[in-house]
Amino acid sequence: MTQPMRDRIVSFKFWKQGGVIAHASDPTIIGRRFDPTDDLSRAWSGEISGSFEDLDHAESAAEAALGIPLLEVYSPIRELWSGDIIAVAEFYEKAEQLEVDMARARRTSWLVVGSAFAASTIVLFSIVAIGDNTIRRQGRLLERRLKESEQMAEQNARLRSRVVEASERYATQTDRFLKKLGSELHDGPAQYLSLAALRLEAAFSDRHEKPAEAEEIQQSLQKSLAEIRALSRGLSAPDIDNLALIDVVKRAIEDHSEHSPLRPGVSLQGSQTIELSVSDKLCVFRFLQETLSNAARYAPNSRCTVICEAHNDRVVIHVNDEGPGFDPSDGKVLRDDGGQGLLGLRDRVESIGGRFEVWSSPGKGTSVTMTLFPRKMSTS
Ligand SMILES: Nc1ncnc2c1ncn2[C@@H]1O[C@H](COP(=O)(O)OP(=O)(O)OP(=O)(O)O)[C@@H](O)[C@H]1O
Ligand SMILES: [Mg+2]
C-alpha cells in the first residue's frame, strides 16, 4: 500500500466464505464470524460495492467508533488462473473530502431544484396573472355588452310604447273623421235626397196616377237614401268616450240588432269596471261591429255568442258562431284591401299592442278573438 493510500485507509478486512474474517488490520477480529452484509454478499457474487457512513453492522463497530466519515468498499479477490472468487477485501477509507463534495453536490442540486422551482413558480404565476387579466377584461366587456343590451331593450320598449301611442291616436282620429263623414252624409246628401223624394211626391199628389218615370225616380231616390243612411250608420261610431266596457259591448250589439236579425247571446265575465282608453273602446266597438256583421252575413242561421272576459291586465273578447266556417289560411278568402274586414281589424288591434286570432274551418263554425292589454287611461 502506498503512503498516501495508507493515510486514507483506516482499516481493512479479508473475508473468507461464510462470513469469516481471514485477515484484518485489527488482529482481534481475525478468525471471527459475522453475519454477511448485503454489500459483502454482492461482492461474493462478483460486484464491487460500497457504502458511505453505513457502519451499523457488528463487523463495523470498531470503525464506527472512530467517529469520522468513512467509505466502506467491498471488492472480490479472484484466483489468477481460474477467475474464481476466493476472498473479499473490505476497506474503510477516510471520506472527509467525499463528504465535502457530497455536501457541495447536495447544495448545487438544491440550488438547481430551487431555481427551477422559482422559475416555474414565476412562469405559472405569470400565466395565471395573464389569464386572470384576460378573464377580468372579458368580464368587463360582457358587463358592458349586457348594459348595452339592457339599454337597447329599454329603448325598444320606449319606442314600441310610442308607436302604440301614435297608433292609438291615429285610430282615434280616423274614427273621428269617419264619424264626421257619416254625419255629413246623414245631414247633407241624405237630407237633400229626402227632400227631393218629398218634392217629387208632392209634385204628383194631385194626380190620380203617377207617371211610370216619376215612380222610377222615386224608387231610385228611396234606394239611394237607404244606402246613404246605411253607409252613414256604418261609418259613425257612437259616443263611447264615457262608456264602460260593458256598455260599449252592449251598445255595439244593440246597434247591430237595429238593422240585422242576428241576436247574439252575451256572456260577461270578470270585473267589467276595468278602465280602457278611448282607442281601446273604439277598437272593441269596431271589432264587434265587423265580427257580428260577418256572422250575420255568412252564418245567418246559426247561434252566435259574444264572450267578454275582463281580467286585471287584459280584456279578451270572443265572437263565436256555429255557421259554415271557412279556411283562414286560404289567401283568397281574407282580402288585404286595407278595408275594415278581418285583416283591417287585425292591423287595428295589433297596432295598439293587442292580439287578434281567427279560428275557423269549413263546417266547424268560426271564432274570432281579440285580446287588449290596457296600459293606461288615454283621453286622446
Ligand atoms: N263568421 C264567418 N263565417 C263564415 N265565413 C266567414 C265568417 N267571417 C268571415 N268569413 C269569410 O272570410 C271572408 C273575409 O271576411 P272579411 O270580413 O275580411 O271580408 P268581407 O266580409 O268579405 O268584406 P268586408 O268585411 O270588407 O265587407 C269572407 O268573405 C267570408 O268568406
Ligand atoms: Mg266582413
JSON list of N, CA and C and ligand atoms in Angstrom, two decimals, residues 290-291 293-299 321 323-327 332-335 337 339-344 358 360 365-368, ligand 1:
[
{"chain": "A", "resi": 290, "resn": "GLU", "atom": "N", "xyz": [-117.65, 44.50, -36.85]},
{"chain": "A", "resi": 290, "resn": "GLU", "atom": "CA", "xyz": [-117.22, 43.70, -38.01]},
{"chain": "A", "resi": 290, "resn": "GLU", "atom": "C", "xyz": [-117.54, 42.22, -37.83]},
{"chain": "A", "resi": 291, "resn": "THR", "atom": "N", "xyz": [-117.22, 41.67, -36.63]},
{"chain": "A", "resi": 291, "resn": "THR", "atom": "CA", "xyz": [-117.42, 40.22, -36.45]},
{"chain": "A", "resi": 291, "resn": "THR", "atom": "C", "xyz": [-118.91, 39.88, -36.43]},
{"chain": "A", "resi": 293, "resn": "SER", "atom": "N", "xyz": [-121.24, 41.62, -38.00]},
{"chain": "A", "resi": 293, "resn": "SER", "atom": "CA", "xyz": [-121.68, 41.79, -39.39]},
{"chain": "A", "resi": 293, "resn": "SER", "atom": "C", "xyz": [-121.31, 40.56, -40.21]},
{"chain": "A", "resi": 294, "resn": "ASN", "atom": "N", "xyz": [-120.09, 40.02, -39.97]},
{"chain": "A", "resi": 294, "resn": "ASN", "atom": "CA", "xyz": [-119.67, 38.79, -40.68]},
{"chain": "A", "resi": 294, "resn": "ASN", "atom": "C", "xyz": [-120.57, 37.62, -40.30]},
{"chain": "A", "resi": 295, "resn": "ALA", "atom": "N", "xyz": [-120.85, 37.49, -39.00]},
{"chain": "A", "resi": 295, "resn": "ALA", "atom": "CA", "xyz": [-121.69, 36.37, -38.54]},
{"chain": "A", "resi": 295, "resn": "ALA", "atom": "C", "xyz": [-123.06, 36.47, -39.19]},
{"chain": "A", "resi": 296, "resn": "ALA", "atom": "N", "xyz": [-123.62, 37.71, -39.25]},
{"chain": "A", "resi": 296, "resn": "ALA", "atom": "CA", "xyz": [-124.95, 37.88, -39.83]},
{"chain": "A", "resi": 296, "resn": "ALA", "atom": "C", "xyz": [-124.94, 37.56, -41.33]},
{"chain": "A", "resi": 297, "resn": "ARG", "atom": "N", "xyz": [-123.82, 37.91, -41.98]},
{"chain": "A", "resi": 297, "resn": "ARG", "atom": "CA", "xyz": [-123.76, 37.70, -43.44]},
{"chain": "A", "resi": 297, "resn": "ARG", "atom": "C", "xyz": [-123.45, 36.26, -43.80]},
{"chain": "A", "resi": 298, "resn": "TYR", "atom": "N", "xyz": [-122.49, 35.66, -43.09]},
{"chain": "A", "resi": 298, "resn": "TYR", "atom": "CA", "xyz": [-122.01, 34.34, -43.54]},
{"chain": "A", "resi": 298, "resn": "TYR", "atom": "C", "xyz": [-122.54, 33.18, -42.69]},
{"chain": "A", "resi": 299, "resn": "ALA", "atom": "N", "xyz": [-123.09, 33.47, -41.52]},
{"chain": "A", "resi": 299, "resn": "ALA", "atom": "CA", "xyz": [-123.63, 32.39, -40.69]},
{"chain": "A", "resi": 299, "resn": "ALA", "atom": "C", "xyz": [-124.99, 32.83, -40.15]},
{"chain": "A", "resi": 321, "resn": "ASP", "atom": "N", "xyz": [-119.44, 31.67, -33.80]},
{"chain": "A", "resi": 321, "resn": "ASP", "atom": "CA", "xyz": [-120.69, 31.22, -34.42]},
{"chain": "A", "resi": 321, "resn": "ASP", "atom": "C", "xyz": [-120.53, 29.77, -34.85]},
{"chain": "A", "resi": 323, "resn": "GLY", "atom": "N", "xyz": [-121.67, 28.59, -37.73]},
{"chain": "A", "resi": 323, "resn": "GLY", "atom": "CA", "xyz": [-122.03, 28.59, -39.15]},
{"chain": "A", "resi": 323, "resn": "GLY", "atom": "C", "xyz": [-121.11, 27.74, -40.01]},
{"chain": "A", "resi": 324, "resn": "PRO", "atom": "N", "xyz": [-121.10, 28.02, -41.32]},
{"chain": "A", "resi": 324, "resn": "PRO", "atom": "CA", "xyz": [-120.36, 27.16, -42.27]},
{"chain": "A", "resi": 324, "resn": "PRO", "atom": "C", "xyz": [-118.85, 27.24, -42.12]},
{"chain": "A", "resi": 325, "resn": "GLY", "atom": "N", "xyz": [-118.35, 28.28, -41.50]},
{"chain": "A", "resi": 325, "resn": "GLY", "atom": "CA", "xyz": [-116.90, 28.42, -41.31]},
{"chain": "A", "resi": 325, "resn": "GLY", "atom": "C", "xyz": [-116.18, 28.65, -42.63]},
{"chain": "A", "resi": 326, "resn": "PHE", "atom": "N", "xyz": [-114.87, 28.78, -42.57]},
{"chain": "A", "resi": 326, "resn": "PHE", "atom": "CA", "xyz": [-114.06, 28.98, -43.79]},
{"chain": "A", "resi": 326, "resn": "PHE", "atom": "C", "xyz": [-112.61, 28.62, -43.44]},
{"chain": "A", "resi": 327, "resn": "ASP", "atom": "N", "xyz": [-111.78, 28.63, -44.49]},
{"chain": "A", "resi": 327, "resn": "ASP", "atom": "CA", "xyz": [-110.37, 28.28, -44.25]},
{"chain": "A", "resi": 327, "resn": "ASP", "atom": "C", "xyz": [-109.55, 29.57, -44.17]},
{"chain": "A", "resi": 332, "resn": "LYS", "atom": "N", "xyz": [-107.19, 33.71, -50.65]},
{"chain": "A", "resi": 332, "resn": "LYS", "atom": "CA", "xyz": [-108.22, 34.40, -51.43]},
{"chain": "A", "resi": 332, "resn": "LYS", "atom": "C", "xyz": [-109.40, 34.83, -50.54]},
{"chain": "A", "resi": 333, "resn": "VAL", "atom": "N", "xyz": [-109.52, 34.18, -49.39]},
{"chain": "A", "resi": 333, "resn": "VAL", "atom": "CA", "xyz": [-110.69, 34.47, -48.54]},
{"chain": "A", "resi": 333, "resn": "VAL", "atom": "C", "xyz": [-110.50, 35.79, -47.79]},
{"chain": "A", "resi": 334, "resn": "LEU", "atom": "N", "xyz": [-109.35, 35.90, -47.11]},
{"chain": "A", "resi": 334, "resn": "LEU", "atom": "CA", "xyz": [-109.10, 37.16, -46.37]},
{"chain": "A", "resi": 334, "resn": "LEU", "atom": "C", "xyz": [-108.45, 38.14, -47.35]},
{"chain": "A", "resi": 335, "resn": "ARG", "atom": "N", "xyz": [-109.17, 39.17, -47.68]},
{"chain": "A", "resi": 335, "resn": "ARG", "atom": "CA", "xyz": [-108.64, 40.11, -48.67]},
{"chain": "A", "resi": 335, "resn": "ARG", "atom": "C", "xyz": [-107.93, 41.26, -47.97]},
{"chain": "A", "resi": 337, "resn": "ASP", "atom": "N", "xyz": [-107.34, 44.44, -48.51]},
{"chain": "A", "resi": 337, "resn": "ASP", "atom": "CA", "xyz": [-107.64, 45.61, -49.34]},
{"chain": "A", "resi": 337, "resn": "ASP", "atom": "C", "xyz": [-107.64, 46.89, -48.52]},
{"chain": "A", "resi": 339, "resn": "GLY", "atom": "N", "xyz": [-109.31, 47.57, -46.08]},
{"chain": "A", "resi": 339, "resn": "GLY", "atom": "CA", "xyz": [-110.64, 47.94, -45.60]},
{"chain": "A", "resi": 339, "resn": "GLY", "atom": "C", "xyz": [-110.84, 47.57, -44.15]},
{"chain": "A", "resi": 340, "resn": "GLN", "atom": "N", "xyz": [-112.10, 47.40, -43.80]},
{"chain": "A", "resi": 340, "resn": "GLN", "atom": "CA", "xyz": [-112.43, 47.12, -42.41]},
{"chain": "A", "resi": 340, "resn": "GLN", "atom": "C", "xyz": [-112.70, 45.64, -42.17]},
{"chain": "A", "resi": 341, "resn": "GLY", "atom": "N", "xyz": [-112.37, 44.79, -43.12]},
{"chain": "A", "resi": 341, "resn": "GLY", "atom": "CA", "xyz": [-112.59, 43.35, -42.95]},
{"chain": "A", "resi": 341, "resn": "GLY", "atom": "C", "xyz": [-111.72, 42.80, -41.83]},
{"chain": "A", "resi": 342, "resn": "LEU", "atom": "N", "xyz": [-111.60, 41.44, -41.79]},
{"chain": "A", "resi": 342, "resn": "LEU", "atom": "CA", "xyz": [-110.84, 40.82, -40.70]},
{"chain": "A", "resi": 342, "resn": "LEU", "atom": "C", "xyz": [-109.37, 41.26, -40.69]},
{"chain": "A", "resi": 343, "resn": "LEU", "atom": "N", "xyz": [-108.78, 41.42, -41.90]},
{"chain": "A", "resi": 343, "resn": "LEU", "atom": "CA", "xyz": [-107.37, 41.84, -41.92]},
{"chain": "A", "resi": 343, "resn": "LEU", "atom": "C", "xyz": [-107.18, 43.26, -41.43]},
{"chain": "A", "resi": 344, "resn": "GLY", "atom": "N", "xyz": [-108.13, 44.13, -41.83]},
{"chain": "A", "resi": 344, "resn": "GLY", "atom": "CA", "xyz": [-108.07, 45.52, -41.34]},
{"chain": "A", "resi": 344, "resn": "GLY", "atom": "C", "xyz": [-108.20, 45.55, -39.83]},
{"chain": "A", "resi": 358, "resn": "VAL", "atom": "N", "xyz": [-108.01, 34.24, -35.42]},
{"chain": "A", "resi": 358, "resn": "VAL", "atom": "CA", "xyz": [-109.21, 33.71, -36.09]},
{"chain": "A", "resi": 358, "resn": "VAL", "atom": "C", "xyz": [-109.08, 32.20, -36.14]},
{"chain": "A", "resi": 360, "resn": "SER", "atom": "N", "xyz": [-111.14, 29.00, -37.61]},
{"chain": "A", "resi": 360, "resn": "SER", "atom": "CA", "xyz": [-112.30, 28.58, -38.39]},
{"chain": "A", "resi": 360, "resn": "SER", "atom": "C", "xyz": [-111.88, 27.44, -39.30]},
{"chain": "A", "resi": 365, "resn": "GLY", "atom": "N", "xyz": [-117.75, 26.14, -37.95]},
{"chain": "A", "resi": 365, "resn": "GLY", "atom": "CA", "xyz": [-118.00, 27.42, -37.31]},
{"chain": "A", "resi": 365, "resn": "GLY", "atom": "C", "xyz": [-116.77, 28.32, -37.31]},
{"chain": "A", "resi": 366, "resn": "THR", "atom": "N", "xyz": [-116.95, 29.49, -36.70]},
{"chain": "A", "resi": 366, "resn": "THR", "atom": "CA", "xyz": [-115.87, 30.50, -36.70]},
{"chain": "A", "resi": 366, "resn": "THR", "atom": "C", "xyz": [-115.77, 31.11, -35.31]},
{"chain": "A", "resi": 367, "resn": "SER", "atom": "N", "xyz": [-114.53, 31.35, -34.91]},
{"chain": "A", "resi": 367, "resn": "SER", "atom": "CA", "xyz": [-114.31, 32.01, -33.62]},
{"chain": "A", "resi": 367, "resn": "SER", "atom": "C", "xyz": [-113.24, 33.08, -33.82]},
{"chain": "A", "resi": 368, "resn": "VAL", "atom": "N", "xyz": [-113.59, 34.31, -33.51]},
{"chain": "A", "resi": 368, "resn": "VAL", "atom": "CA", "xyz": [-112.62, 35.41, -33.66]},
{"chain": "A", "resi": 368, "resn": "VAL", "atom": "C", "xyz": [-112.38, 35.97, -32.26]},
{"chain": "B", "resi": 1, "resn": "LIG", "atom": "N1", "xyz": [-118.30, 34.19, -39.47]},
{"chain": "B", "resi": 1, "resn": "LIG", "atom": "C1", "xyz": [-117.95, 33.74, -40.68]},
{"chain": "B", "resi": 1, "resn": "LIG", "atom": "N2", "xyz": [-118.45, 32.60, -41.17]},
{"chain": "B", "resi": 1, "resn": "LIG", "atom": "C2", "xyz": [-118.07, 32.15, -42.38]},
{"chain": "B", "resi": 1, "resn": "LIG", "atom": "N3", "xyz": [-117.20, 32.79, -43.17]},
{"chain": "B", "resi": 1, "resn": "LIG", "atom": "C3", "xyz": [-116.68, 33.94, -42.74]},
{"chain": "B", "resi": 1, "resn": "LIG", "atom": "C4", "xyz": [-117.01, 34.47, -41.47]},
{"chain": "B", "resi": 1, "resn": "LIG", "atom": "N4", "xyz": [-116.32, 35.62, -41.32]},
{"chain": "B", "resi": 1, "resn": "LIG", "atom": "C5", "xyz": [-115.59, 35.78, -42.43]},
{"chain": "B", "resi": 1, "resn": "LIG", "atom": "N5", "xyz": [-115.80, 34.78, -43.29]},
{"chain": "B", "resi": 1, "resn": "LIG", "atom": "C6", "xyz": [-115.16, 34.60, -44.58]},
{"chain": "B", "resi": 1, "resn": "LIG", "atom": "O1", "xyz": [-114.00, 35.38, -44.64]},
{"chain": "B", "resi": 1, "resn": "LIG", "atom": "C7", "xyz": [-114.03, 36.30, -45.69]},
{"chain": "B", "resi": 1, "resn": "LIG", "atom": "C8", "xyz": [-113.32, 37.55, -45.30]},
{"chain": "B", "resi": 1, "resn": "LIG", "atom": "O2", "xyz": [-114.07, 38.26, -44.33]},
{"chain": "B", "resi": 1, "resn": "LIG", "atom": "P1", "xyz": [-113.83, 39.80, -44.16]},
{"chain": "B", "resi": 1, "resn": "LIG", "atom": "O3", "xyz": [-114.66, 40.27, -43.07]},
{"chain": "B", "resi": 1, "resn": "LIG", "atom": "O4", "xyz": [-112.36, 40.01, -44.06]},
{"chain": "B", "resi": 1, "resn": "LIG", "atom": "O5", "xyz": [-114.23, 40.40, -45.54]},
{"chain": "B", "resi": 1, "resn": "LIG", "atom": "P2", "xyz": [-115.72, 40.53, -46.13]},
{"chain": "B", "resi": 1, "resn": "LIG", "atom": "O6", "xyz": [-116.71, 40.34, -45.04]},
{"chain": "B", "resi": 1, "resn": "LIG", "atom": "O7", "xyz": [-115.80, 39.61, -47.28]},
{"chain": "B", "resi": 1, "resn": "LIG", "atom": "O8", "xyz": [-115.73, 42.02, -46.63]},
{"chain": "B", "resi": 1, "resn": "LIG", "atom": "P3", "xyz": [-115.94, 43.36, -45.73]},
{"chain": "B", "resi": 1, "resn": "LIG", "atom": "O9", "xyz": [-115.84, 42.95, -44.32]},
{"chain": "B", "resi": 1, "resn": "LIG", "atom": "O10", "xyz": [-114.87, 44.28, -46.16]},
{"chain": "B", "resi": 1, "resn": "LIG", "atom": "O11", "xyz": [-117.31, 43.85, -46.06]},
{"chain": "B", "resi": 1, "resn": "LIG", "atom": "C9", "xyz": [-115.47, 36.47, -46.00]},
{"chain": "B", "resi": 1, "resn": "LIG", "atom": "O12", "xyz": [-115.65, 36.85, -47.35]},
{"chain": "B", "resi": 1, "resn": "LIG", "atom": "C10", "xyz": [-116.03, 35.09, -45.71]},
{"chain": "B", "resi": 1, "resn": "LIG", "atom": "O13", "xyz": [-115.82, 34.25, -46.81]}
]
